[in-house]
Tab-separated table of C-alpha atoms in Angstrom:
chain	number	residue	atom	x	y	z
A	1	MET	CA	14.589	32.814	176.349
A	2	THR	CA	18.211	32.554	175.392
A	3	VAL	CA	19.487	34.147	172.223
A	4	GLU	CA	22.973	32.671	172.482
A	5	ASN	CA	24.363	30.016	170.155
A	6	PRO	CA	21.653	27.796	168.731
A	7	PRO	CA	21.924	24.269	170.149
A	8	ALA	CA	23.899	21.810	168.052
A	9	ALA	CA	20.876	19.586	167.516
A	10	PRO	CA	21.116	16.583	165.210
A	11	LEU	CA	18.198	18.108	163.345
A	12	SER	CA	19.219	20.765	160.836
A	13	PRO	CA	18.437	24.349	161.941
A	14	LEU	CA	16.345	24.479	158.755
A	15	HIS	CA	13.690	22.518	160.598
A	16	THR	CA	13.603	24.506	163.835
A	17	PRO	CA	12.687	28.159	164.486
A	18	HIS	CA	15.695	30.474	164.699
A	19	PRO	CA	16.589	32.041	168.052
A	20	TYR	CA	16.899	35.712	167.049
A	21	PRO	CA	14.538	38.663	167.521
A	22	GLY	CA	14.524	39.601	163.810
A	23	VAL	CA	12.284	38.235	161.079
A	24	LEU	CA	13.519	36.408	157.976
A	25	VAL	CA	11.264	36.403	154.905
A	26	VAL	CA	12.399	34.563	151.776
A	27	VAL	CA	10.865	34.185	148.314
A	28	GLU	CA	11.406	31.242	146.000
A	29	GLY	CA	10.268	30.246	142.531
A	30	ILE	CA	11.555	29.639	139.031
A	31	ASP	CA	12.736	32.501	136.830
A	32	GLY	CA	9.733	34.443	135.595
A	33	SER	CA	7.567	33.544	138.599
A	34	GLY	CA	7.282	37.187	139.631
A	35	LYS	CA	8.889	36.695	143.041
A	36	SER	CA	11.274	39.646	142.698
A	37	THR	CA	8.375	41.987	141.950
A	38	GLN	CA	6.540	40.687	145.008
A	39	ILE	CA	9.477	41.066	147.381
A	40	ARG	CA	10.112	44.596	146.122
A	41	LEU	CA	6.506	45.555	146.864
A	42	LEU	CA	6.742	43.933	150.285
A	43	HIS	CA	9.986	45.808	150.973
A	44	ARG	CA	8.388	49.205	150.217
A	45	TRP	CA	5.350	48.416	152.337
A	46	LEU	CA	7.360	47.232	155.348
A	47	GLU	CA	9.520	50.358	155.244
A	48	ALA	CA	6.421	52.519	155.007
A	49	GLN	CA	5.212	50.743	158.142
A	50	GLY	CA	8.374	51.921	159.901
A	51	HIS	CA	10.304	48.634	159.955
A	52	ASP	CA	14.064	48.420	159.496
A	53	VAL	CA	14.508	46.188	156.454
A	54	VAL	CA	17.614	44.596	154.917
A	55	PHE	CA	17.439	43.040	151.442
A	56	THR	CA	19.746	40.345	150.103
A	57	GLU	CA	19.846	38.525	146.819
A	58	TRP	CA	21.046	35.086	145.705
A	59	ASN	CA	24.585	34.943	144.326
A	60	SER	CA	25.386	38.599	144.910
A	61	SER	CA	28.455	38.597	147.152
A	62	GLU	CA	31.531	40.355	145.833
A	63	LEU	CA	33.724	37.472	146.915
A	64	VAL	CA	32.515	34.914	144.402
A	65	ARG	CA	31.118	37.087	141.636
A	66	ALA	CA	34.434	37.353	139.766
A	67	THR	CA	35.115	33.630	140.241
A	68	THR	CA	31.704	32.608	138.919
A	69	LYS	CA	32.141	34.879	135.916
A	70	PHE	CA	35.619	33.470	135.241
A	71	GLY	CA	34.382	29.880	135.631
A	72	LYS	CA	31.496	30.441	133.253
A	73	LYS	CA	33.704	32.139	130.656
A	74	LYS	CA	36.348	29.411	130.759
A	75	ASN	CA	33.714	26.691	130.926
A	76	LEU	CA	35.325	25.250	134.076
A	77	LEU	CA	32.243	24.834	136.232
A	78	THR	CA	30.930	21.411	137.186
A	79	PRO	CA	27.656	20.747	139.045
A	80	THR	CA	29.641	20.434	142.285
A	81	THR	CA	31.797	23.549	141.906
A	82	PHE	CA	28.757	25.507	140.730
A	83	SER	CA	26.938	24.359	143.846
A	84	LEU	CA	29.866	25.124	146.162
A	85	LEU	CA	30.331	28.594	144.685
A	86	HIS	CA	26.704	29.374	145.451
A	87	ALA	CA	27.126	27.934	148.937
A	88	THR	CA	30.211	30.119	149.474
A	89	ASP	CA	28.287	33.167	148.333
A	90	PHE	CA	25.441	32.233	150.651
A	91	ALA	CA	27.709	31.595	153.662
A	92	ASP	CA	29.338	34.969	153.138
A	93	ARG	CA	26.014	36.815	152.901
A	94	PHE	CA	24.579	34.729	155.722
A	95	SER	CA	27.288	35.764	158.178
A	96	THR	CA	27.517	39.398	157.051
A	97	THR	CA	24.050	40.380	155.809
A	98	ILE	CA	21.486	37.941	157.223
A	99	VAL	CA	22.469	36.993	160.769
A	100	PRO	CA	23.549	40.453	162.061
A	101	PRO	CA	20.224	42.183	161.253
A	102	LEU	CA	18.327	39.212	162.696
A	103	LYS	CA	20.319	39.519	165.932
A	104	ALA	CA	19.556	43.232	165.969
A	105	GLY	CA	15.831	42.576	165.610
A	106	MET	CA	15.480	43.773	162.006
A	107	ILE	CA	13.583	42.312	159.065
A	108	VAL	CA	15.599	40.505	156.395
A	109	LEU	CA	14.155	39.923	152.942
A	110	ALA	CA	15.941	37.348	150.788
A	111	ASP	CA	15.300	36.946	147.061
A	112	ARG	CA	16.014	33.210	146.864
A	113	TYR	CA	17.354	31.153	149.747
A	114	VAL	CA	18.780	27.663	150.262
A	115	TYR	CA	15.765	26.059	148.569
A	116	THR	CA	17.024	27.448	145.261
A	117	ALA	CA	20.184	25.370	145.695
A	118	PHE	CA	18.167	22.311	146.712
A	119	ALA	CA	16.138	22.606	143.514
A	120	ARG	CA	18.694	23.734	140.923
A	121	ASP	CA	21.767	21.846	142.069
A	122	VAL	CA	19.897	18.557	142.264
A	123	VAL	CA	18.578	19.061	138.734
A	124	ARG	CA	22.203	19.702	137.671
A	125	GLY	CA	23.103	16.314	139.165
A	126	VAL	CA	24.476	16.710	142.686
A	127	ASP	CA	23.347	14.403	145.444
A	128	ARG	CA	20.090	15.500	147.080
A	129	THR	CA	21.235	14.677	150.632
A	130	TRP	CA	24.694	16.196	150.122
A	131	VAL	CA	23.412	19.635	149.131
A	132	ARG	CA	21.047	19.703	152.117
A	133	ARG	CA	23.943	18.891	154.446
A	134	VAL	CA	26.151	21.565	152.881
A	135	TYR	CA	23.555	24.177	153.846
A	136	ALA	CA	22.933	22.700	157.289
A	137	PHE	CA	24.255	25.899	158.916
A	138	ALA	CA	21.396	28.014	157.515
A	139	LEU	CA	18.508	29.254	159.648
A	140	ARG	CA	14.882	28.445	159.048
A	141	PRO	CA	13.044	31.500	157.703
A	142	ASP	CA	9.987	32.862	159.520
A	143	VAL	CA	8.276	33.058	156.144
A	144	ALA	CA	9.232	31.086	153.027
A	145	LEU	CA	7.002	31.898	150.075
A	146	TYR	CA	7.013	29.771	146.950
A	147	PHE	CA	5.574	31.438	143.854
A	148	LYS	CA	4.177	28.538	141.913
A	149	THR	CA	4.077	29.123	138.169
A	150	PRO	CA	3.189	26.810	135.285
A	151	ILE	CA	6.135	26.519	132.930
A	152	ASP	CA	4.270	28.187	130.017
A	153	VAL	CA	3.560	31.302	132.080
A	154	SER	CA	7.204	31.520	133.121
A	155	VAL	CA	8.481	31.117	129.549
A	156	ALA	CA	6.037	33.757	128.277
A	157	ARG	CA	7.130	36.226	130.977
A	158	ILE	CA	10.817	35.659	130.314
A	159	LEU	CA	10.451	35.993	126.534
A	160	ASN	CA	8.281	39.068	126.964
A	161	GLY	CA	10.658	40.872	129.282
A	162	ARG	CA	14.095	40.222	127.814
A	163	GLN	CA	16.032	39.968	124.586
A	164	LYS	CA	17.559	36.596	125.266
A	165	ILE	CA	17.426	33.777	127.805
A	166	LYS	CA	20.741	33.461	129.627
A	167	TYR	CA	22.835	30.330	129.118
A	168	TYR	CA	22.771	29.005	132.698
A	169	GLU	CA	19.202	30.192	133.364
A	170	ALA	CA	18.194	27.970	130.461
A	171	GLY	CA	20.290	25.108	131.849
A	172	MET	CA	22.177	24.961	128.546
A	173	ASP	CA	25.070	23.354	130.454
A	174	LEU	CA	22.884	20.245	130.866
A	175	ARG	CA	22.634	19.788	127.075
A	176	LEU	CA	18.899	19.133	127.230
A	177	SER	CA	18.303	20.880	123.934
A	178	ALA	CA	20.259	23.072	121.523
A	179	ASP	CA	17.327	25.493	121.434
A	180	PRO	CA	17.514	27.891	124.419
A	181	VAL	CA	13.742	28.187	124.803
A	182	GLU	CA	13.233	24.435	124.727
A	183	SER	CA	16.181	23.931	127.097
A	184	PHE	CA	14.746	26.540	129.457
A	185	ARG	CA	11.380	24.803	129.373
A	186	GLN	CA	12.854	21.400	130.214
A	187	PHE	CA	15.325	22.673	132.823
A	188	GLN	CA	12.807	24.866	134.656
A	189	GLY	CA	10.241	22.086	134.382
A	190	ARG	CA	12.550	19.777	136.313
A	191	ILE	CA	13.179	22.509	138.863
A	192	LEU	CA	9.414	22.864	139.353
A	193	GLN	CA	9.240	19.196	140.291
A	194	GLU	CA	12.019	19.630	142.845
A	195	TYR	CA	10.277	22.686	144.305
A	196	ASP	CA	7.076	20.705	144.794
A	197	ALA	CA	8.981	18.164	146.878
A	198	ILE	CA	10.803	20.937	148.768
A	199	CYS	CA	7.510	22.666	149.668
A	200	ALA	CA	6.329	19.494	151.359
A	201	GLU	CA	9.692	18.790	153.005
A	202	PHE	CA	10.260	22.262	154.475
A	203	GLY	CA	6.721	23.625	154.719
A	204	LEU	CA	6.943	26.538	152.284
A	205	ASP	CA	3.824	28.708	151.791
A	206	VAL	CA	2.643	28.289	148.224
A	207	ILE	CA	1.361	31.377	146.380
A	208	ASP	CA	-0.462	30.918	143.095
A	209	ALA	CA	1.704	33.101	140.850
A	210	THR	CA	-0.856	33.154	138.025
A	211	ARG	CA	-3.105	35.458	140.069
A	212	SER	CA	-2.954	39.228	139.687
A	213	ILE	CA	0.077	40.978	141.173
A	214	ASP	CA	-1.967	42.880	143.742
A	215	ALA	CA	-3.905	39.809	144.846
A	216	GLN	CA	-0.592	37.985	145.405
A	217	GLN	CA	0.823	40.986	147.251
A	218	ARG	CA	-2.147	41.041	149.638
A	219	ALA	CA	-1.414	37.420	150.533
A	220	VAL	CA	2.313	38.163	150.884
A	221	ARG	CA	1.650	41.069	153.252
A	222	ARG	CA	-0.905	39.141	155.306
A	223	ILE	CA	1.481	36.195	155.823
A	224	SER	CA	4.485	38.429	156.561
A	225	GLU	CA	2.569	40.596	159.015
A	226	ALA	CA	1.376	37.533	160.926
A	227	ALA	CA	4.950	36.219	161.124
A	228	ILE	CA	6.273	39.566	162.359
A	229	ARG	CA	3.581	39.719	165.041
A	230	LYS	CA	4.348	36.147	166.089
A	231	ARG	CA	8.090	36.815	166.348
A	232	ARG	CA	7.540	40.077	168.265
A	233	ALA	CA	5.280	38.224	170.701
A	234	LEU	CA	8.272	36.078	171.696
A	235	ALA	CA	9.858	39.328	172.981
A	236	ILE	CA	13.432	38.215	172.347
A	237	GLU	CA	15.844	40.977	173.326
A	238	PRO	CA	18.196	42.097	170.561
A	239	ARG	CA	21.791	41.156	171.224
A	240	VAL	CA	23.583	44.307	172.204
A	241	THR	CA	26.230	42.884	174.533
A	242	ALA	CA	29.244	41.297	172.911
A	243	ALA	CA	29.558	37.537	173.236
A	244	PRO	CA	32.936	36.338	174.585
A	245	VAL	CA	34.371	35.017	171.361
A	246	VAL	CA	38.099	35.548	171.849
A	247	GLU	CA	39.773	32.685	173.585
A	248	ARG	CA	42.945	33.688	175.423
A	249	ARG	CA	44.957	30.595	176.071
A	250	SER	CA	48.432	31.890	176.731
A	251	ALA	CA	48.413	30.894	180.414
A	252	ARG	CA	47.192	27.411	179.687
A	253	ARG	CA	49.583	27.037	176.797
A	254	LYS	CA	52.601	27.301	179.057
A	255	GLU	CA	51.401	24.296	181.021
A	256	GLU	CA	50.927	22.360	177.814
A	257	ALA	CA	54.215	23.389	176.210
A	258	PRO	CA	56.155	20.561	174.601
A	259	LYS	CA	58.468	18.678	176.913
R	1	MET	CA	42.163	1.426	151.581
R	2	LYS	CA	40.533	-0.013	148.493
R	3	ALA	CA	41.761	-3.036	146.622
R	4	PRO	CA	43.261	-2.024	143.259
R	5	ASP	CA	40.744	-3.881	141.110
R	6	LYS	CA	37.568	-2.520	142.708
R	7	LEU	CA	35.519	0.513	141.687
R	8	PRO	CA	36.804	3.593	143.445
R	9	ARG	CA	34.854	4.635	146.474
R	10	PHE	CA	33.861	8.052	147.722
R	11	LEU	CA	34.248	9.262	151.276
R	12	GLY	CA	30.562	10.206	151.424
R	13	ARG	CA	27.669	10.838	149.049
R	14	GLY	CA	29.921	10.985	145.988
R	15	LEU	CA	29.447	12.523	142.549
R	16	PRO	CA	26.280	10.918	141.135
R	17	TYR	CA	26.757	12.393	137.665
R	18	VAL	CA	30.372	11.194	137.229
R	19	ASP	CA	31.188	7.785	135.799
R	20	VAL	CA	33.997	6.431	137.945
R	21	SER	CA	34.414	3.114	136.215
R	22	GLY	CA	37.708	2.706	134.396
R	23	LEU	CA	39.773	4.865	136.722
R	24	THR	CA	42.845	2.713	136.330
R	25	GLY	CA	45.374	5.126	137.814
R	26	ARG	CA	46.435	5.463	141.432
R	27	LEU	CA	45.785	8.250	143.891
R	28	PHE	CA	48.460	8.798	146.511
R	29	VAL	CA	47.899	11.498	149.097
R	30	VAL	CA	50.586	13.140	151.207
R	31	GLU	CA	49.227	14.754	154.358
R	32	GLY	CA	50.974	16.582	157.150
R	33	THR	CA	51.038	19.983	158.732
R	34	ASP	CA	52.522	23.232	157.373
R	35	GLY	CA	56.292	23.149	156.823
R	36	VAL	CA	56.722	19.430	157.390
R	37	GLY	CA	58.366	18.962	153.986
R	38	ARG	CA	55.552	17.537	151.905
R	39	SER	CA	56.449	19.273	148.638
R	40	THR	CA	60.131	18.252	148.771
R	41	GLN	CA	59.138	14.635	149.314
R	42	ILE	CA	56.517	14.731	146.569
R	43	GLU	CA	59.014	16.114	144.035
R	44	SER	CA	61.450	13.348	144.841
R	45	LEU	CA	58.766	10.653	144.776
R	46	LYS	CA	57.591	11.927	141.402
R	47	ASP	CA	61.137	11.652	139.953
R	48	TRP	CA	61.465	8.107	141.238
R	49	LEU	CA	58.082	7.009	139.893
R	50	GLU	CA	58.780	8.552	136.494
R	51	LEU	CA	62.138	6.761	136.285
R	52	GLN	CA	60.205	3.537	136.733
R	53	GLY	CA	58.023	4.462	133.771
R	54	HIS	CA	54.903	5.722	135.520
R	55	ALA	CA	53.140	8.853	134.314
R	56	VAL	CA	52.717	11.138	137.292
R	57	VAL	CA	50.729	14.301	137.892
R	58	THR	CA	50.782	16.363	141.056
R	59	THR	CA	48.025	18.487	142.503
R	60	GLY	CA	48.086	20.706	145.551
R	61	TRP	CA	45.782	22.471	147.973
R	62	THR	CA	44.427	25.838	146.648
R	63	ARG	CA	46.086	25.314	143.280
R	64	SER	CA	42.858	25.179	141.294
R	65	PRO	CA	42.673	27.620	138.375
R	66	LEU	CA	39.073	28.377	139.310
R	67	MET	CA	39.557	29.274	142.964
R	68	ALA	CA	43.153	30.424	143.423
R	69	GLY	CA	42.262	34.084	142.936
R	70	ALA	CA	39.286	34.094	145.294
R	71	ILE	CA	41.222	32.262	148.015
R	72	GLU	CA	44.161	34.676	147.790
R	73	GLU	CA	41.786	37.596	148.026
R	74	ALA	CA	39.919	36.046	150.944
R	75	LYS	CA	43.146	35.393	152.859
R	76	GLU	CA	44.285	38.978	152.393
R	77	GLY	CA	40.957	40.342	153.564
R	78	HIS	CA	40.936	38.472	156.914
R	79	SER	CA	37.218	39.108	157.030
R	80	LEU	CA	35.566	35.811	156.159
R	81	ASN	CA	33.944	33.580	158.686
R	82	LYS	CA	35.061	29.988	159.115
R	83	THR	CA	32.139	28.440	157.219
R	84	THR	CA	32.779	30.612	154.161
R	85	PHE	CA	36.466	29.711	154.242
R	86	ALA	CA	35.675	26.014	154.518
R	87	LEU	CA	33.429	26.258	151.451
R	88	LEU	CA	36.068	28.114	149.417
R	89	TYR	CA	38.576	25.336	150.070
R	90	ALA	CA	35.998	22.651	149.288
R	91	CYS	CA	35.316	24.339	145.962
R	92	ASP	CA	39.038	24.452	145.171
R	93	PHE	CA	39.236	20.763	145.957
R	94	ALA	CA	36.180	19.876	143.867
R	95	ASP	CA	37.571	21.760	140.876
R	96	ARG	CA	40.868	19.893	141.046
R	97	LEU	CA	39.156	16.554	141.700
R	98	GLU	CA	36.885	16.794	138.675
R	99	ASN	CA	39.139	18.667	136.269
R	100	GLU	CA	42.562	17.217	137.199
R	101	ILE	CA	42.496	14.161	139.452
R	102	ILE	CA	39.691	12.099	137.893
R	103	PRO	CA	40.818	12.694	134.264
R	104	ALA	CA	44.384	11.698	135.215
R	105	LEU	CA	43.161	8.534	136.955
R	106	ARG	CA	41.070	7.720	133.892
R	107	ALA	CA	44.224	8.052	131.785
R	108	GLY	CA	45.942	5.520	134.055
R	109	MET	CA	48.303	7.991	135.693
R	110	ILE	CA	49.557	8.227	139.235
R	111	VAL	CA	48.221	11.297	140.997
R	112	LEU	CA	50.260	12.691	143.883
R	113	ALA	CA	48.080	14.987	145.962
R	114	ASP	CA	49.818	17.458	148.240
R	115	ARG	CA	47.158	17.571	151.007
R	116	TYR	CA	43.621	16.237	150.714
R	117	CYS	CA	40.379	16.634	152.643
R	118	TRP	CA	42.066	15.731	155.962
R	119	THR	CA	43.833	19.088	155.873
R	120	ALA	CA	40.412	20.734	155.780
R	121	PHE	CA	39.144	18.508	158.596
R	122	ALA	CA	42.112	19.426	160.799
R	123	ARG	CA	41.973	23.160	160.083
R	124	ASN	CA	38.186	23.387	160.297
R	125	GLY	CA	38.189	21.397	163.510
R	126	VAL	CA	40.725	23.680	165.185
R	127	ARG	CA	38.504	26.614	164.198
R	128	GLY	CA	35.416	25.076	165.749
R	129	VAL	CA	33.633	24.091	162.544
R	130	ASP	CA	31.294	21.166	163.158
R	131	GLU	CA	33.206	17.975	162.359
R	132	ASN	CA	30.259	16.142	160.826
R	133	TRP	CA	29.532	19.094	158.596
R	134	SER	CA	33.126	19.137	157.301
R	135	ARG	CA	32.940	15.426	156.553
R	136	ASP	CA	29.584	15.776	154.795
R	137	LEU	CA	30.908	18.699	152.779
R	138	PHE	CA	33.786	16.601	151.390
R	139	GLY	CA	31.534	13.595	150.781
R	140	PHE	CA	32.268	13.940	147.055
R	141	ALA	CA	35.986	13.151	147.588
R	142	LEU	CA	37.394	9.969	146.049
R	143	GLU	CA	38.985	7.633	148.545
R	144	PRO	CA	42.725	7.572	147.815
R	145	ASP	CA	44.698	4.341	147.438
R	146	VAL	CA	46.966	5.413	150.254
R	147	VAL	CA	47.491	8.377	152.564
R	148	ILE	CA	51.103	9.020	153.522
R	149	TYR	CA	51.143	11.029	156.743
R	150	LEU	CA	54.365	12.918	157.404
R	151	ARG	CA	54.365	13.163	161.168
R	152	THR	CA	56.330	15.691	163.124
R	153	ASP	CA	56.008	17.404	166.479
R	154	VAL	CA	55.873	21.072	167.175
R	155	GLU	CA	59.404	21.237	168.643
R	156	HIS	CA	60.994	20.057	165.402
R	157	LEU	CA	58.515	21.930	163.263
R	158	VAL	CA	58.922	25.359	164.775
R	159	ARG	CA	62.719	25.343	164.302
R	160	ARG	CA	62.407	24.207	160.718
R	161	VAL	CA	59.790	26.813	159.882
R	162	ILE	CA	61.690	29.674	161.538
R	163	ALA	CA	64.901	28.622	159.765
R	164	ARG	CA	62.996	28.805	156.476
R	165	GLY	CA	61.771	32.367	157.027
R	166	LYS	CA	59.325	34.312	159.118
R	167	LEU	CA	56.177	32.793	160.567
R	168	ASP	CA	53.227	33.003	158.194
R	169	TYR	CA	49.931	34.552	159.390
R	170	TRP	CA	47.773	31.538	158.541
R	171	GLU	CA	50.336	28.863	159.435
R	172	SER	CA	50.525	30.502	162.854
R	173	GLY	CA	46.736	30.523	163.200
R	174	LEU	CA	46.872	34.247	163.961
R	175	ASP	CA	43.188	34.493	163.044
R	176	LEU	CA	42.433	32.508	166.211
R	177	ASN	CA	43.995	34.832	168.814
R	178	LEU	CA	45.816	31.956	170.479
R	179	GLY	CA	48.909	33.646	171.847
R	180	GLU	CA	50.777	36.817	172.628
R	181	ASP	CA	52.938	36.792	169.504
R	182	PRO	CA	53.289	34.777	166.286
R	183	TYR	CA	55.635	32.272	167.935
R	184	ASP	CA	53.251	31.465	170.811
R	185	SER	CA	50.359	31.318	168.419
R	186	PHE	CA	52.229	29.042	166.002
R	187	VAL	CA	53.069	26.606	168.792
R	188	VAL	CA	49.507	26.330	170.101
R	189	TYR	CA	47.933	26.243	166.653
R	190	GLN	CA	50.289	23.610	165.244
R	191	GLU	CA	49.991	21.477	168.382
R	192	ARG	CA	46.252	21.413	167.906
R	193	LEU	CA	46.531	20.613	164.192
R	194	ILE	CA	49.027	17.798	164.773
R	195	GLU	CA	46.802	16.332	167.469
R	196	ARG	CA	43.935	16.189	164.979
R	197	TYR	CA	46.114	14.726	162.213
R	198	ASP	CA	47.341	12.076	164.668
R	199	GLN	CA	43.812	11.077	165.611
R	200	MET	CA	42.734	10.789	161.985
R	201	ALA	CA	45.895	8.898	161.035
R	202	ARG	CA	45.172	6.247	163.645
R	203	ALA	CA	41.441	6.014	162.996
R	204	GLU	CA	41.738	5.966	159.212
R	205	HIS	CA	44.867	3.859	158.805
R	206	PHE	CA	47.225	6.308	157.157
R	207	GLU	CA	50.796	5.198	156.487
R	208	ILE	CA	52.482	7.128	159.295
R	209	ILE	CA	56.040	8.237	158.574
R	210	ASP	CA	58.332	9.888	161.094
R	211	ALA	CA	59.262	13.178	159.419
R	212	ASN	CA	61.785	14.219	162.082
R	213	ARG	CA	64.607	12.658	160.084
R	214	ALA	CA	66.878	13.492	157.167
R	215	ILE	CA	65.100	14.054	153.847
R	216	PRO	CA	66.602	10.969	152.052
R	217	GLU	CA	65.641	8.675	154.933
R	218	ILE	CA	62.049	9.867	154.817
R	219	GLN	CA	62.000	9.477	151.039
R	220	ASN	CA	63.271	5.903	151.234
R	221	GLU	CA	60.535	4.980	153.631
R	222	ILE	CA	57.854	6.640	151.481
R	223	ARG	CA	59.075	4.643	148.452
R	224	GLN	CA	58.938	1.397	150.387
R	225	ARG	CA	55.432	2.096	151.636
R	226	VAL	CA	53.937	3.118	148.267
R	227	THR	CA	55.390	0.135	146.408
R	228	ALA	CA	52.526	-2.065	147.576
R	229	TYR	CA	50.041	0.315	145.952
R	230	LEU	CA	51.711	0.597	142.549
R	231	PRO	CA	50.129	-1.033	139.494
R	232	GLN	CA	51.565	-4.484	138.880
R	233	PRO	CA	53.662	-4.646	135.700
R	234	SER	CA	51.500	-6.250	133.042
R	235	ALA	CA	52.704	-9.369	131.246
R	236	VAL	CA	54.622	-8.751	128.056
R	237	VAL	CA	52.631	-9.751	124.987
């Protein structure tokens, strides 16, 4: 089995298994769904099992953090620039933090993945097809878990855990309601609808996030373990030899020099 | 290019949440490779249009208030991959489109854009970014009324750029490892860019202007070509 460049198929790589020896596990869900707790527990367990694990989080790259902060403060962001900033962040983390460990045969855990953009950005108003095409370079995860939460449970968890709902988390930029809690409810409610469609479109595993934390974690571990075993069974060798990426054209250039 | 009285069109999937009715201004794009003299020509065109009574705004690649800092930082770092770079430039463009270009068109002004998405297509293409992906990415771009393409060849270009100062890292495509030194790299890189611009200019019906001439000659031709796209003077009431 080749582990070189994935074929440039007309189908997005999001619909075909990735070619690397590592395992990519992603969690999705609205704010307050408990996904971060679940991925943290999975992380500890996998490390205890002796796996090499890399963790990455949505919108965390240094490159765009300052820009996003500036844009929010100056109120410059539009649905499209907001979307493209997240895509830039993702592309940066994808090439530096996600693909290298996968090539090396490690496990990558991602708190939110492209499906977050497909859900949120569409609710903010960007074209559904456009945002999918923007992320067409992304790889399909081995495991994509969606923590399905009724909106009331999510609101209760958010209000219980924090002082205040954040402006963009509540979708206040959409002017759905002047009341942050009501805005959050409406915004996240719309995102839930998008997630339902995404689960069908991309085959995410749905976890009932109203169950107890340990019951959910058992399911998370069972699914992840099966995916790791499946990927290991493919016996793809980690890439340890350098691919010839540097193109030296000086000889050819002389032939093509302008007349 | 679109007829002046029709709704503006997008190059791809568009901006569903933006109302583009009533954009009565005009969008003129000047494309061409690095150092071809775009900004000089745009300045002069702006003066001429303003003397005729048109309100003109200019916008240029990477000049968005939102993204300028991040792009500068990214260029200094030399560590980003080509997809990330492409997205940074798309974000710069989107910011200027929504916060500068569309409001100016709504106010009935003439927008002169120094570079547009075709610059991204040429640069991305030379770097091996999937062409369809680049086009999809910029699907939110408004179709301009006219694209003026300042065409040169690498022989003329390289002398002009060297006379101006030393060869720039990015304008020489030094990130691509194309040659033994900046000069060799510049020649190969710019040849490849110009080839892509030429292909797009033919396929997409740009107004092609020979830029290997004196500045006033080029300017005269630009003025002649854009005249057809100017708003007709309305009847005096």
